[in-house]
Amino acid sequence: MTVNLRSLFKDIDRRYGITYTYRRLKRRTRRSFLCLIIITIIIFYLFVKWTPHEVTYKNINYDRCLQNRLEQFSRDQEEMNTIFNHDPIQYGEIVSLPFTGNGYLGLSLSSQSHIQLLTDIRSQFISTGYSPIVHISSDTWEASSVTLLQMKQGLVKRIQCYKLSQERSAHVTQSLYVHRQRPSLIVQDIEITNPSEHALDLGLLQKREISKTDVQQLDEQDVRFDSPTNIYQMTTNQISTRQNNPIIYVIITNKVLSNTNVKPGSLEKQTILTVVKFSSPLSKASIANETYLNEWKVKLQKQAKDDMANALSTSSVRLLKEHVNTWSSIWQSGFRMSRSLAPSAMNGDVINRTLYYVLCSTPSPIYEFNIDESKRNELNQSLFQMEQCYESHSTLIGEKLWISPGDDLAVSQLANLWRSTLSRKGCFTLMRSGADGVLQSMLLSIGGIRFRTHHLEMYLDPKELHRDMFFRSIN
Ligand SMILES: *[C@@H]1O[C@H](CO)[C@@H](O)[C@H](O)[C@H]1NC(C)=O
Ligand SMILES: *[C@@H]1O[C@H](CO)[C@@H](O)[C@H](O)[C@H]1NC(C)=O
Ligand SMILES: *[C@@H]1O[C@H](CO)[C@@H](O)[C@H](O)[C@H]1NC(C)=O
């Protein structure tokens, strides 16, 4: 008798649905297995995210510390977008003032510098006699430092290395910038890294008092914003200018503790925000009116507090990103020249630096947050009015136009010299749009380039033409 096993199984299966159950079971196990994996991944992710993980900072030998820190900027330095100044200066470096500005405020990362006000692009900077910068130093440890002028990003940096022992070092990076999109904001970011097994004691010095005789303090108070522990100092002052038109200004800045102790193997970050608001030059007679003076005071203090609250609600990473992005929009236009090794020849770094200082002394309203659209468009329109600009020989031959300013006031004088030169040679309308227009004018003047009814003329001394020159994005 042959038993048809297959049909028997089929029969049983049909009756009891065994295979079906088996298949379903298999599908279900597969599904739950998949779920299990997903849940495990989620738990693992949360675990990693929420447990404080130990980061170990790599120890660097003190002798190689600065060099190691500078590696990340070496490419920018080669491309002449960043200038290094060691302390003391090293062979081949060009001494450059670590200045930053946005056409309303200016400041250098140095202990002699004070916040400079630009009330009007035709006049000089007015010093407030006040510096919000925190200087970092140590009585215990030997230190070395380098200052960076990052022209492409509109930043100045100081990198310091502290010698904790023969092999071990700690390092501090400070970045300072006057925000390109927020006219009243100055930011100093500090990052202290201590990879050693010693605690690192550092002194933080912020000279908050005003060191100037023609400043009269009208008011001083502490203000608090988000957190009750962070105290800000708000001072209101009046300063007389050379033209005898007093200006009222309000400064709000973080009050910083006088020293810090960074634990072994840790990183400490601090951001110091400063907001400065100032009036236009007022007449002496009107200021004598108590009510009028008070109105200005209240108005400026309110604006300053609003701007600070606004900056505080934005992360420091975001603030920096806004700033750097705006600078890179401005630098869409630019100039490149092949390097010359001749001893007295001017190279790209001096040209970039000069462009940078003049841009720092020029507002860029096109990029500001609080400008209305019609004004923005109007300013943007004047960017394309380049007829008549530039009616003369190349500015490359004008020595005074390329000097290295030694202090903030000299930056202001350099910018004014450029502006008056360009205005006289027909670039007035083009420069009205702000930093972009000024850059366009400077580039046209470097090339001695002129657009005249749809064709381009170039006034360059033939002896300048042995170098390669590239003009980037001329409108
Ligand atoms: C002082 O200024 C206020 C507000 O600007 C004005 O209303 C008032 O008339 C002024 N007083 C004098 C004496 O000029
Ligand atoms: C700075 O100069 C170099 C060399 O002339 C050039 O290649 C570079 O593009 C310049 N940087 C900017 C931001 O224009
Ligand atoms: C200015 O106008 C040009 C062309 O009309 C446009 O491409 C550019 O984005 C405008 N710039 C700003 C900042 O609005």
PDB file of N, CA, C and O in Angstrom, residues 114-115 117 126-130 209-219 235-241 246-249 251:
ATOM      1  N   HIS A 114      40.125 100.826  22.960  1.00  0.00           N
ATOM      2  CA  HIS A 114      38.811 101.083  23.546  1.00  0.00           C
ATOM      3  C   HIS A 114      37.767 101.031  22.449  1.00  0.00           C
ATOM      4  O   HIS A 114      38.096 101.170  21.270  1.00  0.00           O
ATOM      5  N   ILE A 115      36.512 100.863  22.845  1.00  0.00           N
ATOM      6  CA  ILE A 115      35.454 100.833  21.827  1.00  0.00           C
ATOM      7  C   ILE A 115      35.412 102.177  21.110  1.00  0.00           C
ATOM      8  O   ILE A 115      35.387 103.233  21.747  1.00  0.00           O
ATOM      9  N   LEU A 117      33.461 104.691  18.354  1.00  0.00           N
ATOM     10  CA  LEU A 117      32.156 104.935  17.748  1.00  0.00           C
ATOM     11  C   LEU A 117      32.346 105.609  16.397  1.00  0.00           C
ATOM     12  O   LEU A 117      33.196 106.482  16.256  1.00  0.00           O
ATOM     13  N   ILE A 126      35.343 108.006  17.389  1.00  0.00           N
ATOM     14  CA  ILE A 126      35.317 108.669  18.687  1.00  0.00           C
ATOM     15  C   ILE A 126      35.518 107.597  19.746  1.00  0.00           C
ATOM     16  O   ILE A 126      34.733 106.645  19.829  1.00  0.00           O
ATOM     17  N   SER A 127      36.563 107.736  20.530  1.00  0.00           N
ATOM     18  CA  SER A 127      36.853 106.702  21.518  1.00  0.00           C
ATOM     19  C   SER A 127      35.961 106.858  22.739  1.00  0.00           C
ATOM     20  O   SER A 127      35.789 107.955  23.267  1.00  0.00           O
ATOM     21  N   THR A 128      35.372 105.751  23.203  1.00  0.00           N
ATOM     22  CA  THR A 128      34.520 105.786  24.390  1.00  0.00           C
ATOM     23  C   THR A 128      35.356 105.709  25.657  1.00  0.00           C
ATOM     24  O   THR A 128      34.837 105.870  26.749  1.00  0.00           O
ATOM     25  N   GLY A 129      36.647 105.375  25.521  1.00  0.00           N
ATOM     26  CA  GLY A 129      37.488 105.215  26.702  1.00  0.00           C
ATOM     27  C   GLY A 129      37.152 103.960  27.481  1.00  0.00           C
ATOM     28  O   GLY A 129      37.580 103.783  28.623  1.00  0.00           O
ATOM     29  N   TYR A 130      36.417 103.047  26.850  1.00  0.00           N
ATOM     30  CA  TYR A 130      35.926 101.879  27.569  1.00  0.00           C
ATOM     31  C   TYR A 130      36.272 100.612  26.802  1.00  0.00           C
ATOM     32  O   TYR A 130      36.115 100.548  25.578  1.00  0.00           O
ATOM     33  N   GLU A 209      36.340 100.385  34.085  1.00  0.00           N
ATOM     34  CA  GLU A 209      36.210 101.831  34.298  1.00  0.00           C
ATOM     35  C   GLU A 209      36.643 102.584  33.041  1.00  0.00           C
ATOM     36  O   GLU A 209      37.387 102.086  32.206  1.00  0.00           O
ATOM     37  N   ILE A 210      36.141 103.791  32.937  1.00  0.00           N
ATOM     38  CA  ILE A 210      36.418 104.613  31.770  1.00  0.00           C
ATOM     39  C   ILE A 210      37.690 105.401  31.990  1.00  0.00           C
ATOM     40  O   ILE A 210      37.865 106.007  33.035  1.00  0.00           O
ATOM     41  N   SER A 211      38.589 105.342  31.024  1.00  0.00           N
ATOM     42  CA  SER A 211      39.849 106.048  31.202  1.00  0.00           C
ATOM     43  C   SER A 211      39.934 107.194  30.210  1.00  0.00           C
ATOM     44  O   SER A 211      40.671 107.153  29.245  1.00  0.00           O
ATOM     45  N   LYS A 212      39.096 108.184  30.420  1.00  0.00           N
ATOM     46  CA  LYS A 212      39.124 109.316  29.504  1.00  0.00           C
ATOM     47  C   LYS A 212      38.558 110.529  30.220  1.00  0.00           C
ATOM     48  O   LYS A 212      37.609 110.401  30.993  1.00  0.00           O
ATOM     49  N   THR A 213      39.121 111.686  29.937  1.00  0.00           N
ATOM     50  CA  THR A 213      38.726 112.837  30.736  1.00  0.00           C
ATOM     51  C   THR A 213      37.480 113.539  30.201  1.00  0.00           C
ATOM     52  O   THR A 213      36.743 114.145  30.960  1.00  0.00           O
ATOM     53  N   ASP A 214      37.251 113.422  28.889  1.00  0.00           N
ATOM     54  CA  ASP A 214      36.115 114.172  28.349  1.00  0.00           C
ATOM     55  C   ASP A 214      34.802 113.377  28.402  1.00  0.00           C
ATOM     56  O   ASP A 214      33.839 113.701  27.735  1.00  0.00           O
ATOM     57  N   VAL A 215      34.798 112.294  29.197  1.00  0.00           N
ATOM     58  CA  VAL A 215      33.575 111.500  29.329  1.00  0.00           C
ATOM     59  C   VAL A 215      32.917 111.811  30.671  1.00  0.00           C
ATOM     60  O   VAL A 215      33.573 111.855  31.702  1.00  0.00           O
ATOM     61  N   GLN A 216      31.622 112.011  30.608  1.00  0.00           N
ATOM     62  CA  GLN A 216      30.892 112.292  31.837  1.00  0.00           C
ATOM     63  C   GLN A 216      29.865 111.185  32.042  1.00  0.00           C
ATOM     64  O   GLN A 216      29.049 110.919  31.160  1.00  0.00           O
ATOM     65  N   GLN A 217      29.968 110.537  33.198  1.00  0.00           N
ATOM     66  CA  GLN A 217      29.033 109.431  33.432  1.00  0.00           C
ATOM     67  C   GLN A 217      27.680 109.966  33.887  1.00  0.00           C
ATOM     68  O   GLN A 217      27.594 110.767  34.799  1.00  0.00           O
ATOM     69  N   LEU A 218      26.619 109.503  33.228  1.00  0.00           N
ATOM     70  CA  LEU A 218      25.277 109.971  33.566  1.00  0.00           C
ATOM     71  C   LEU A 218      24.564 108.970  34.463  1.00  0.00           C
ATOM     72  O   LEU A 218      23.724 109.336  35.273  1.00  0.00           O
ATOM     73  N   ASP A 219      24.918 107.700  34.311  1.00  0.00           N
ATOM     74  CA  ASP A 219      24.179 106.683  35.050  1.00  0.00           C
ATOM     75  C   ASP A 219      24.945 105.372  35.033  1.00  0.00           C
ATOM     76  O   ASP A 219      25.651 105.070  34.074  1.00  0.00           O
ATOM     77  N   THR A 235      26.148 101.197  31.645  1.00  0.00           N
ATOM     78  CA  THR A 235      26.596 102.562  31.932  1.00  0.00           C
ATOM     79  C   THR A 235      26.108 103.498  30.839  1.00  0.00           C
ATOM     80  O   THR A 235      26.050 103.123  29.668  1.00  0.00           O
ATOM     81  N   THR A 236      25.745 104.678  31.254  1.00  0.00           N
ATOM     82  CA  THR A 236      25.307 105.699  30.303  1.00  0.00           C
ATOM     83  C   THR A 236      26.234 106.898  30.448  1.00  0.00           C
ATOM     84  O   THR A 236      26.459 107.364  31.563  1.00  0.00           O
ATOM     85  N   ASN A 237      26.806 107.328  29.334  1.00  0.00           N
ATOM     86  CA  ASN A 237      27.798 108.401  29.377  1.00  0.00           C
ATOM     87  C   ASN A 237      27.529 109.450  28.328  1.00  0.00           C
ATOM     88  O   ASN A 237      26.813 109.205  27.350  1.00  0.00           O
ATOM     89  N   GLN A 238      28.167 110.574  28.571  1.00  0.00           N
ATOM     90  CA  GLN A 238      28.112 111.645  27.590  1.00  0.00           C
ATOM     91  C   GLN A 238      29.544 112.006  27.255  1.00  0.00           C
ATOM     92  O   GLN A 238      30.389 112.078  28.133  1.00  0.00           O
ATOM     93  N   ILE A 239      29.807 112.165  25.968  1.00  0.00           N
ATOM     94  CA  ILE A 239      31.180 112.487  25.577  1.00  0.00           C
ATOM     95  C   ILE A 239      31.144 113.712  24.666  1.00  0.00           C
ATOM     96  O   ILE A 239      30.242 113.854  23.837  1.00  0.00           O
ATOM     97  N   SER A 240      32.140 114.592  24.851  1.00  0.00           N
ATOM     98  CA  SER A 240      32.166 115.751  23.947  1.00  0.00           C
ATOM     99  C   SER A 240      33.097 115.431  22.789  1.00  0.00           C
ATOM    100  O   SER A 240      34.123 114.782  22.958  1.00  0.00           O
ATOM    101  N   THR A 241      32.703 115.842  21.615  1.00  0.00           N
ATOM    102  CA  THR A 241      33.531 115.552  20.435  1.00  0.00           C
ATOM    103  C   THR A 241      34.319 116.787  20.056  1.00  0.00           C
ATOM    104  O   THR A 241      34.140 117.848  20.647  1.00  0.00           O
ATOM    105  N   PRO A 246      28.054 117.023  21.705  1.00  0.00           N
ATOM    106  CA  PRO A 246      28.129 115.847  22.580  1.00  0.00           C
ATOM    107  C   PRO A 246      27.332 114.652  22.038  1.00  0.00           C
ATOM    108  O   PRO A 246      26.372 114.817  21.288  1.00  0.00           O
ATOM    109  N   ILE A 247      27.798 113.467  22.425  1.00  0.00           N
ATOM    110  CA  ILE A 247      27.118 112.228  22.057  1.00  0.00           C
ATOM    111  C   ILE A 247      26.794 111.491  23.351  1.00  0.00           C
ATOM    112  O   ILE A 247      27.603 111.484  24.280  1.00  0.00           O
ATOM    113  N   ILE A 248      25.628 110.895  23.383  1.00  0.00           N
ATOM    114  CA  ILE A 248      25.275 110.083  24.549  1.00  0.00           C
ATOM    115  C   ILE A 248      25.372 108.628  24.144  1.00  0.00           C
ATOM    116  O   ILE A 248      24.917 108.256  23.060  1.00  0.00           O
ATOM    117  N   TYR A 249      26.008 107.800  24.964  1.00  0.00           N
ATOM    118  CA  TYR A 249      26.067 106.382  24.627  1.00  0.00           C
ATOM    119  C   TYR A 249      25.824 105.488  25.829  1.00  0.00           C
ATOM    120  O   TYR A 249      26.088 105.863  26.961  1.00  0.00           O
ATOM    121  N   ILE A 251      26.383 101.498  27.270  1.00  0.00           N
ATOM    122  CA  ILE A 251      27.094 100.231  27.074  1.00  0.00           C
ATOM    123  C   ILE A 251      26.569  99.211  28.076  1.00  0.00           C
ATOM    124  O   ILE A 251      26.498  99.498  29.273  1.00  0.00           O
TER     125      ILE A 251
END
